[in-house]
Every structure is written in structure tokens, then in C-alpha cells.
PDB file of C-alpha atoms in Angstrom:
ATOM      1  CA  PHE S 246      10.456  13.707  -1.270  1.00  0.00           C
ATOM      2  CA  PRO S 247      14.053  14.851  -0.608  1.00  0.00           C
ATOM      3  CA  ASN S 248      13.117  15.839   2.949  1.00  0.00           C
ATOM      4  CA  PHE S 249      13.006  12.136   3.856  1.00  0.00           C
ATOM      5  CA  PHE S 250      16.620  11.526   2.802  1.00  0.00           C
ATOM      6  CA  SER S 251      20.021  12.565   4.138  1.00  0.00           C
ATOM      7  CA  LYS S 252      22.211  14.806   2.019  1.00  0.00           C
ATOM      8  CA  ASN S 253      24.935  12.203   2.552  1.00  0.00           C
ATOM      9  CA  ASP S 254      22.829   9.406   1.053  1.00  0.00           C
ATOM     10  CA  ASN S 255      25.109   7.893  -1.606  1.00  0.00           C
ATOM     11  CA  SER S 256      22.282   5.744  -2.996  1.00  0.00           C
ATOM     12  CA  ILE S 257      21.167   8.760  -5.062  1.00  0.00           C
ATOM     13  CA  ILE S 258      24.544   8.855  -6.815  1.00  0.00           C
ATOM     14  CA  TRP S 259      24.635   5.069  -7.249  1.00  0.00           C
ATOM     15  CA  LYS S 260      21.154   4.960  -8.754  1.00  0.00           C
ATOM     16  CA  LYS S 261      22.046   7.640 -11.278  1.00  0.00           C
ATOM     17  CA  GLU S 262      25.198   5.785 -12.363  1.00  0.00           C
ATOM     18  CA  ILE S 263      23.405   2.441 -12.621  1.00  0.00           C
ATOM     19  CA  ILE S 264      20.549   3.919 -14.642  1.00  0.00           C
ATOM     20  CA  HIS S 265      22.927   5.412 -17.189  1.00  0.00           C
ATOM     21  CA  ARG S 266      25.096   2.268 -17.423  1.00  0.00           C
ATOM     22  CA  ALA S 267      22.238  -0.238 -17.777  1.00  0.00           C
ATOM     23  CA  ASN S 268      21.431  -1.799 -21.156  1.00  0.00           C
ATOM     24  CA  LYS S 269      17.782  -1.994 -20.150  1.00  0.00           C
ATOM     25  CA  ILE S 270      15.757  -0.804 -17.179  1.00  0.00           C
ATOM     26  CA  ILE S 271      12.748  -2.662 -15.798  1.00  0.00           C
ATOM     27  CA  ALA S 272      10.249  -0.258 -14.253  1.00  0.00           C
ATOM     28  CA  ILE S 273       7.536  -1.755 -12.057  1.00  0.00           C
ATOM     29  CA  SER S 274       4.873   0.689 -13.248  1.00  0.00           C
ATOM     30  CA  GLU S 275       4.265   3.300 -15.920  1.00  0.00           C
ATOM     31  CA  ASN S 276       4.398   5.833 -13.104  1.00  0.00           C
ATOM     32  CA  THR S 277       7.922   4.705 -12.196  1.00  0.00           C
ATOM     33  CA  LYS S 278       8.958   4.893 -15.842  1.00  0.00           C
ATOM     34  CA  SER S 279       7.590   8.418 -16.037  1.00  0.00           C
ATOM     35  CA  ASP S 280       9.552   9.443 -12.938  1.00  0.00           C
ATOM     36  CA  ILE S 281      12.808   7.990 -14.320  1.00  0.00           C
ATOM     37  CA  LEU S 282      12.323   9.922 -17.540  1.00  0.00           C
ATOM     38  CA  HIS S 283      11.529  13.073 -15.564  1.00  0.00           C
ATOM     39  CA  PHE S 284      14.691  12.952 -13.460  1.00  0.00           C
ATOM     40  CA  TYR S 285      17.198  11.390 -15.865  1.00  0.00           C
ATOM     41  CA  ASN S 286      18.093  12.211 -19.446  1.00  0.00           C
ATOM     42  CA  ILE S 287      17.773   8.760 -21.035  1.00  0.00           C
ATOM     43  CA  ASP S 288      16.118   7.179 -24.065  1.00  0.00           C
ATOM     44  CA  PRO S 289      12.521   6.073 -23.237  1.00  0.00           C
ATOM     45  CA  SER S 290      13.036   2.903 -25.302  1.00  0.00           C
ATOM     46  CA  LYS S 291      15.601   1.795 -22.718  1.00  0.00           C
ATOM     47  CA  ILE S 292      12.821   1.281 -20.157  1.00  0.00           C
ATOM     48  CA  GLU S 293      10.450  -1.684 -20.101  1.00  0.00           C
ATOM     49  CA  VAL S 294       7.455  -1.749 -17.739  1.00  0.00           C
ATOM     50  CA  ILE S 295       6.969  -5.162 -16.106  1.00  0.00           C
ATOM     51  CA  TYR S 296       4.464  -5.369 -13.271  1.00  0.00           C
ATOM     52  CA  HIS S 297       4.819  -7.382 -10.085  1.00  0.00           C
ATOM     53  CA  GLY S 298       2.600 -10.334  -9.228  1.00  0.00           C
ATOM     54  CA  ASN S 299       0.761 -11.279  -6.039  1.00  0.00           C
ATOM     55  CA  SER S 300       2.410 -13.688  -3.575  1.00  0.00           C
ATOM     56  CA  ILE S 301      -0.651 -14.256  -1.391  1.00  0.00           C
ATOM     57  CA  ASN S 302      -1.652 -17.934  -1.676  1.00  0.00           C
ATOM     58  CA  LEU S 303      -5.197 -18.430  -0.435  1.00  0.00           C
ATOM     59  CA  ASN S 304      -4.920 -22.227  -0.716  1.00  0.00           C
ATOM     60  CA  TYR S 305      -2.613 -22.532   2.258  1.00  0.00           C
ATOM     61  CA  HIS S 306      -3.859 -20.041   4.801  1.00  0.00           C
ATOM     62  CA  SER S 307      -4.976 -20.975   8.295  1.00  0.00           C
ATOM     63  CA  THR S 308      -8.643 -20.825   9.260  1.00  0.00           C
ATOM     64  CA  THR S 309      -7.876 -19.642  12.798  1.00  0.00           C
ATOM     65  CA  ASN S 310      -8.544 -15.981  13.557  1.00  0.00           C
ATOM     66  CA  ASN S 311      -5.271 -15.414  15.502  1.00  0.00           C
ATOM     67  CA  ASN S 312      -7.308 -13.584  18.176  1.00  0.00           C
ATOM     68  CA  LEU S 313      -7.721 -10.641  15.853  1.00  0.00           C
ATOM     69  CA  PRO S 314      -9.559  -7.566  17.183  1.00  0.00           C
ATOM     70  CA  GLU S 315     -13.142  -7.003  16.124  1.00  0.00           C
ATOM     71  CA  ASN S 316     -14.258  -4.290  13.704  1.00  0.00           C
ATOM     72  CA  TYR S 317     -10.859  -2.993  12.664  1.00  0.00           C
ATOM     73  CA  LEU S 318      -9.220  -1.023   9.885  1.00  0.00           C
ATOM     74  CA  LEU S 319      -5.986  -2.566   8.617  1.00  0.00           C
ATOM     75  CA  PHE S 320      -2.649  -0.814   8.033  1.00  0.00           C
ATOM     76  CA  VAL S 321       0.255  -2.870   6.650  1.00  0.00           C
ATOM     77  CA  GLY S 322       3.991  -2.099   6.560  1.00  0.00           C
ATOM     78  CA  ASN S 323       6.280   0.713   7.641  1.00  0.00           C
ATOM     79  CA  ARG S 324       4.726   3.849   9.108  1.00  0.00           C
ATOM     80  CA  ASN S 325       7.490   6.442   8.764  1.00  0.00           C
ATOM     81  CA  GLY S 326       7.996   9.306   6.324  1.00  0.00           C
ATOM     82  CA  TYR S 327       6.163   9.035   3.024  1.00  0.00           C
ATOM     83  CA  LYS S 328       3.957   6.220   4.378  1.00  0.00           C
ATOM     84  CA  ASN S 329       1.804   9.059   5.768  1.00  0.00           C
ATOM     85  CA  PHE S 330       0.723   7.185   8.902  1.00  0.00           C
ATOM     86  CA  ARG S 331       0.386  10.235  11.143  1.00  0.00           C
ATOM     87  CA  LEU S 332      -2.076  12.020   8.867  1.00  0.00           C
ATOM     88  CA  PHE S 333      -4.035   8.785   8.552  1.00  0.00           C
ATOM     89  CA  ILE S 334      -4.366   8.623  12.343  1.00  0.00           C
ATOM     90  CA  GLU S 335      -5.394  12.269  12.558  1.00  0.00           C
ATOM     91  CA  SER S 336      -8.067  11.735   9.916  1.00  0.00           C
ATOM     92  CA  VAL S 337      -9.503   8.505  11.270  1.00  0.00           C
ATOM     93  CA  SER S 338      -9.477   9.178  15.037  1.00  0.00           C
ATOM     94  CA  SER S 339     -12.953  10.725  15.031  1.00  0.00           C
ATOM     95  CA  ILE S 340     -14.356   7.668  13.217  1.00  0.00           C
ATOM     96  CA  ILE S 341     -12.606   5.340  15.677  1.00  0.00           C
ATOM     97  CA  ASN S 342     -14.128   7.101  18.673  1.00  0.00           C
ATOM     98  CA  LYS S 343     -17.569   7.521  17.103  1.00  0.00           C
ATOM     99  CA  GLU S 344     -18.015   3.982  15.778  1.00  0.00           C
ATOM    100  CA  LYS S 345     -15.945   2.152  18.439  1.00  0.00           C
ATOM    101  CA  ILE S 346     -13.798   0.419  15.829  1.00  0.00           C
ATOM    102  CA  ASN S 347     -10.109  -0.486  16.040  1.00  0.00           C
ATOM    103  CA  ILE S 348      -6.900  -0.178  14.015  1.00  0.00           C
ATOM    104  CA  LEU S 349      -4.585  -3.129  13.432  1.00  0.00           C
ATOM    105  CA  CYS S 350      -1.077  -2.305  12.210  1.00  0.00           C
ATOM    106  CA  VAL S 351       0.876  -5.227  10.776  1.00  0.00           C
ATOM    107  CA  GLY S 352       4.677  -5.038  10.599  1.00  0.00           C
ATOM    108  CA  GLY S 353       6.631  -1.810  10.769  1.00  0.00           C
ATOM    109  CA  GLY S 354       8.023  -2.452  14.264  1.00  0.00           C
ATOM    110  CA  LYS S 355       6.636  -1.515  17.652  1.00  0.00           C
ATOM    111  CA  PHE S 356       5.017   1.864  18.136  1.00  0.00           C
ATOM    112  CA  SER S 357       7.437   4.687  18.947  1.00  0.00           C
ATOM    113  CA  LYS S 358       7.005   7.029  21.901  1.00  0.00           C
ATOM    114  CA  GLU S 359       5.914   9.738  19.470  1.00  0.00           C
ATOM    115  CA  GLU S 360       3.257   7.479  17.951  1.00  0.00           C
ATOM    116  CA  ILE S 361       1.935   6.472  21.357  1.00  0.00           C
ATOM    117  CA  ALA S 362       1.752  10.129  22.360  1.00  0.00           C
ATOM    118  CA  LEU S 363      -0.264  10.803  19.198  1.00  0.00           C
ATOM    119  CA  PHE S 364      -2.685   7.970  20.017  1.00  0.00           C
ATOM    120  CA  VAL S 365      -3.155   9.299  23.551  1.00  0.00           C
ATOM    121  CA  SER S 366      -3.777  12.827  22.280  1.00  0.00           C
ATOM    122  CA  LYS S 367      -6.518  11.465  20.007  1.00  0.00           C
ATOM    123  CA  GLY S 368      -7.999   9.220  22.695  1.00  0.00           C
ATOM    124  CA  ILE S 369      -7.501   6.018  20.685  1.00  0.00           C
ATOM    125  CA  GLU S 370      -4.599   4.412  22.567  1.00  0.00           C
ATOM    126  CA  HIS S 371      -6.796   1.481  23.627  1.00  0.00           C
ATOM    127  CA  ARG S 372      -8.118   0.906  20.107  1.00  0.00           C
ATOM    128  CA  ILE S 373      -4.888   0.469  18.162  1.00  0.00           C
ATOM    129  CA  GLU S 374      -2.302  -2.306  18.208  1.00  0.00           C
ATOM    130  CA  GLN S 375       0.728  -3.505  16.261  1.00  0.00           C
ATOM    131  CA  ARG S 376       1.463  -7.131  15.362  1.00  0.00           C
ATOM    132  CA  ASN S 377       4.029  -9.059  13.343  1.00  0.00           C
ATOM    133  CA  LEU S 378       2.196 -11.692  11.289  1.00  0.00           C
ATOM    134  CA  ASN S 379       3.326 -14.400   8.896  1.00  0.00           C
ATOM    135  CA  ASP S 380       1.730 -14.652   5.448  1.00  0.00           C
ATOM    136  CA  ASN S 381      -1.002 -17.045   6.569  1.00  0.00           C
ATOM    137  CA  GLN S 382      -1.955 -14.801   9.475  1.00  0.00           C
ATOM    138  CA  LEU S 383      -1.799 -11.739   7.219  1.00  0.00           C
ATOM    139  CA  ILE S 384      -4.363 -13.317   4.880  1.00  0.00           C
ATOM    140  CA  LYS S 385      -6.739 -13.685   7.806  1.00  0.00           C
ATOM    141  CA  ALA S 386      -6.077 -10.087   8.839  1.00  0.00           C
ATOM    142  CA  TYR S 387      -7.044  -8.878   5.349  1.00  0.00           C
ATOM    143  CA  LYS S 388     -10.126 -11.114   5.210  1.00  0.00           C
ATOM    144  CA  ASN S 389     -11.503  -9.937   8.558  1.00  0.00           C
ATOM    145  CA  ALA S 390     -10.762  -6.213   8.159  1.00  0.00           C
ATOM    146  CA  LEU S 391     -13.469  -3.625   7.576  1.00  0.00           C
ATOM    147  CA  ALA S 392     -11.072  -2.113   5.029  1.00  0.00           C
ATOM    148  CA  PHE S 393      -7.384  -1.896   4.186  1.00  0.00           C
ATOM    149  CA  ILE S 394      -6.096   1.690   4.324  1.00  0.00           C
ATOM    150  CA  TYR S 395      -3.095   2.606   2.150  1.00  0.00           C
ATOM    151  CA  PRO S 396      -2.307   6.321   2.709  1.00  0.00           C
ATOM    152  CA  SER S 397       1.238   6.459   1.253  1.00  0.00           C
ATOM    153  CA  LEU S 398       2.350   9.608  -0.534  1.00  0.00           C
ATOM    154  CA  TYR S 399       4.288   7.475  -3.006  1.00  0.00           C
ATOM    155  CA  GLU S 400       4.800   3.843  -4.037  1.00  0.00           C
ATOM    156  CA  GLY S 401       6.470   2.268  -7.056  1.00  0.00           C
ATOM    157  CA  PHE S 402       3.895  -0.500  -7.374  1.00  0.00           C
ATOM    158  CA  GLY S 403       2.036  -1.089  -4.116  1.00  0.00           C
ATOM    159  CA  MET S 404       1.949  -4.861  -3.652  1.00  0.00           C
ATOM    160  CA  PRO S 405      -0.496  -4.710  -0.697  1.00  0.00           C
ATOM    161  CA  ILE S 406      -3.103  -3.564  -3.248  1.00  0.00           C
ATOM    162  CA  LEU S 407      -3.087  -7.030  -4.829  1.00  0.00           C
ATOM    163  CA  GLU S 408      -2.956  -8.701  -1.420  1.00  0.00           C
ATOM    164  CA  ALA S 409      -6.125  -6.896  -0.341  1.00  0.00           C
ATOM    165  CA  TYR S 410      -7.858  -7.676  -3.641  1.00  0.00           C
ATOM    166  CA  ALA S 411      -6.987 -11.386  -3.408  1.00  0.00           C
ATOM    167  CA  CYS S 412      -8.384 -11.524   0.138  1.00  0.00           C
ATOM    168  CA  SER S 413     -11.650  -9.715  -0.703  1.00  0.00           C
ATOM    169  CA  CYS S 414     -10.704  -6.790   1.495  1.00  0.00           C
ATOM    170  CA  PRO S 415     -12.062  -3.380   0.413  1.00  0.00           C
ATOM    171  CA  LEU S 416      -9.258  -0.978  -0.461  1.00  0.00           C
ATOM    172  CA  VAL S 417      -9.134   2.696   0.545  1.00  0.00           C
ATOM    173  CA  CYS S 418      -6.015   4.385  -0.807  1.00  0.00           C
ATOM    174  CA  SER S 419      -4.213   7.503  -1.992  1.00  0.00           C
ATOM    175  CA  GLU S 420      -5.012   8.857  -5.413  1.00  0.00           C
ATOM    176  CA  THR S 421      -1.374   9.498  -6.250  1.00  0.00           C
ATOM    177  CA  SER S 422       1.745   7.990  -7.867  1.00  0.00           C
ATOM    178  CA  CYS S 423       1.067   4.430  -9.096  1.00  0.00           C
ATOM    179  CA  PHE S 424      -2.133   3.776  -7.138  1.00  0.00           C
ATOM    180  CA  PRO S 425      -4.732   4.533  -9.848  1.00  0.00           C
ATOM    181  CA  GLU S 426      -2.612   2.593 -12.363  1.00  0.00           C
ATOM    182  CA  ILE S 427      -2.527  -0.589 -10.272  1.00  0.00           C
ATOM    183  CA  ALA S 428      -5.724  -0.380  -8.191  1.00  0.00           C
ATOM    184  CA  LYS S 429      -7.783   0.958 -11.133  1.00  0.00           C
ATOM    185  CA  GLU S 430     -11.518   1.228 -10.311  1.00  0.00           C
ATOM    186  CA  GLY S 431     -11.298  -1.140  -7.320  1.00  0.00           C
ATOM    187  CA  ALA S 432     -10.490   1.445  -4.644  1.00  0.00           C
ATOM    188  CA  SER S 433     -12.091   4.238  -2.673  1.00  0.00           C
ATOM    189  CA  TYR S 434      -9.596   7.048  -3.359  1.00  0.00           C
ATOM    190  CA  PHE S 435      -8.557  10.074  -1.325  1.00  0.00           C
ATOM    191  CA  ASN S 436      -6.129  12.979  -1.396  1.00  0.00           C
ATOM    192  CA  PRO S 437      -3.392  11.773   1.017  1.00  0.00           C
ATOM    193  CA  LEU S 438      -2.669  15.327   2.182  1.00  0.00           C
ATOM    194  CA  ASP S 439      -6.290  16.143   3.025  1.00  0.00           C
ATOM    195  CA  ILE S 440      -7.699  14.892   6.350  1.00  0.00           C
ATOM    196  CA  GLU S 441     -11.313  15.375   5.251  1.00  0.00           C
ATOM    197  CA  SER S 442     -10.707  13.512   1.989  1.00  0.00           C
ATOM    198  CA  ILE S 443      -9.194  10.528   3.824  1.00  0.00           C
ATOM    199  CA  ARG S 444     -12.068  10.431   6.294  1.00  0.00           C
ATOM    200  CA  TYR S 445     -14.703  10.677   3.575  1.00  0.00           C
ATOM    201  CA  ALA S 446     -13.165   7.827   1.532  1.00  0.00           C
ATOM    202  CA  ILE S 447     -13.099   5.559   4.591  1.00  0.00           C
ATOM    203  CA  GLU S 448     -16.652   6.437   5.602  1.00  0.00           C
ATOM    204  CA  ALA S 449     -17.834   5.691   2.049  1.00  0.00           C
ATOM    205  CA  VAL S 450     -16.776   2.073   2.592  1.00  0.00           C
ATOM    206  CA  LEU S 451     -17.926   1.799   6.205  1.00  0.00           C
ATOM    207  CA  TYR S 452     -21.426   3.191   5.634  1.00  0.00           C
ATOM    208  CA  ASN S 453     -22.314   1.917   2.153  1.00  0.00           C
ATOM    209  CA  GLU S 454     -22.489  -1.872   1.916  1.00  0.00           C
ATOM    210  CA  THR S 455     -23.383  -1.840  -1.788  1.00  0.00           C
ATOM    211  CA  TYR S 456     -20.397   0.344  -2.623  1.00  0.00           C
ATOM    212  CA  LYS S 457     -18.157  -1.841  -0.451  1.00  0.00           C
ATOM    213  CA  LYS S 458     -19.238  -5.066  -2.181  1.00  0.00           C
ATOM    214  CA  GLY S 459     -18.773  -3.422  -5.564  1.00  0.00           C
ATOM    215  CA  LEU S 460     -15.166  -2.540  -4.721  1.00  0.00           C
ATOM    216  CA  ILE S 461     -14.482  -6.090  -3.542  1.00  0.00           C
ATOM    217  CA  ASN S 462     -15.836  -7.605  -6.754  1.00  0.00           C
ATOM    218  CA  LYS S 463     -13.884  -5.181  -8.942  1.00  0.00           C
ATOM    219  CA  GLY S 464     -10.739  -5.888  -6.931  1.00  0.00           C
ATOM    220  CA  LYS S 465     -11.021  -9.634  -7.524  1.00  0.00           C
ATOM    221  CA  GLU S 466     -11.159  -9.097 -11.282  1.00  0.00           C
ATOM    222  CA  ILE S 467      -8.280  -6.608 -11.308  1.00  0.00           C
ATOM    223  CA  GLU S 468      -6.055  -8.917  -9.247  1.00  0.00           C
ATOM    224  CA  LYS S 469      -6.322 -11.553 -11.984  1.00  0.00           C
ATOM    225  CA  LEU S 470      -4.468  -9.213 -14.362  1.00  0.00           C
ATOM    226  CA  PHE S 471      -1.251  -9.603 -12.358  1.00  0.00           C
ATOM    227  CA  SER S 472       0.804 -12.777 -11.826  1.00  0.00           C
ATOM    228  CA  TRP S 473       4.407 -13.755 -11.138  1.00  0.00           C
ATOM    229  CA  GLU S 474       4.211 -16.135 -14.106  1.00  0.00           C
ATOM    230  CA  LYS S 475       3.564 -13.145 -16.381  1.00  0.00           C
ATOM    231  CA  THR S 476       6.350 -11.199 -14.645  1.00  0.00           C
ATOM    232  CA  CYS S 477       8.820 -14.056 -15.155  1.00  0.00           C
ATOM    233  CA  LYS S 478       7.958 -14.524 -18.820  1.00  0.00           C
ATOM    234  CA  GLN S 479       8.225 -10.813 -19.629  1.00  0.00           C
ATOM    235  CA  THR S 480      11.536 -10.568 -17.741  1.00  0.00           C
ATOM    236  CA  LEU S 481      13.000 -13.581 -19.539  1.00  0.00           C
ATOM    237  CA  ASP S 482      11.811 -12.268 -22.899  1.00  0.00           C
ATOM    238  CA  LEU S 483      13.523  -8.950 -22.160  1.00  0.00           C
ATOM    239  CA  TYR S 484      16.825 -10.659 -21.339  1.00  0.00           C
ATOM    240  CA  LYS S 485      16.599 -12.605 -24.604  1.00  0.00           C
ATOM    241  CA  THR S 486      16.590  -9.322 -26.522  1.00  0.00           C
TER     242      THR S 486
END
């Protein structure tokens, strides 16, 4: 997505130099490895895929509800560029107005004037809010959400996937980049560039309790496949080589 970067962004040059100089490269997904091989002429054996773990600790979260809104869809993180927030809003506004549900955005800073104007144009300005939450509060936000929506056009790993799974929150996400690799069969997928596809995937979770529970159960099992202990061991083993 070169349109999201300045032509004067030196990080592109630095990344290329570092990739060629490195003895080994740790990629956080097979999708990332594939992209590196696509853009850079290097030996595939130089790259090792080591997945992230999940930092959500359910043993220490608060039982208070933090005055969370009722009946809300959850969006976590930055909202600019490839995060695809605007198209998400355009796709979900009709559901928000029809079902009288809300949107809770966690992190990403306060809404911009442009975002507020979008909300007003869709008639949902009173049904969406932004909050900055600590990890304990975030756990509660996942647990109480109708679903977690992850509409990004691209991610390297997508750590919120594991956060949602750990908190028994149904996941609705893009069927692109690393998402199918990490989320596997635990998500309701959509085409992130298609408004109707996004809406349909969300409605599938909202209107089908059996399907929703099935996703939650699959997510719990998939989340067990990832851990920081495994990440640490694989990283240490790689350094030993």
C-alpha cells in the first residue's frame, strides 16, 4: 500500500538494507515471509517463521464493567489508512441504526473532525465512542462485545485475534493477508473492500446464535496454539544456530 507512505520515507531503504545484511530473519507469519520473498531477492532458508503469543491474562482482570455501553461492536487500535475504519463504518451504519446497537473504539486517539463528520452523515454520532483502556479494562470490553470487528487491509500477525479468542469474543475479520493463517476457522470472514461482504459477515454473527457460539469455541482452541513461551523457545533456538 504505497499510497499510505511518503516518498521521502527512509524506512523503506533501511528495511531493505537490514534484510540483506541479516544472518537470519524472523517473520511473524508465513504471509510475512511470503511478502519478504516477493519484494526482496533473498534465500528462503534465511527466513524463520516464529509466531507471536497472547499477552491477555484472564486471571488478573477486573470484574467491573467500566460503564461500558450496551450492545456494542468492538474496534481496537488505530483507525487510519490500511486499518480500513471508514469502510467499516459505511458498511455497519445501517445495522447500527436498524438494531440500535453501538460501536466502541478502543485506542487510536480521539475522533478526528473528518471521522465525526462521517458519523453525522450516517446518523450514528450518538452511538459511537472512543476510549483508552488498560489491559484489564480491555478484557472486559472484549468479553461484553457482541463481536470484535477487524477490517484491516493488511496485518503481519494480528494480535487482537488472539485477544478476542482468549476473551470468548466472536471475531469478524478480513479474509486477507495473515488473517486466515492466524484466525483459521474461528472467524466470520469478509472481503475488506466490499461493503456488502462486511455487513453480511457481521450480521451472520449477530443473527445466528449457534454460529456465534461455534466461532467462540473454535477460537478458544485456536488460541491455545500460540504462546509467548513457544515464541521465546523458538527464538532462542534460532539464535543458538
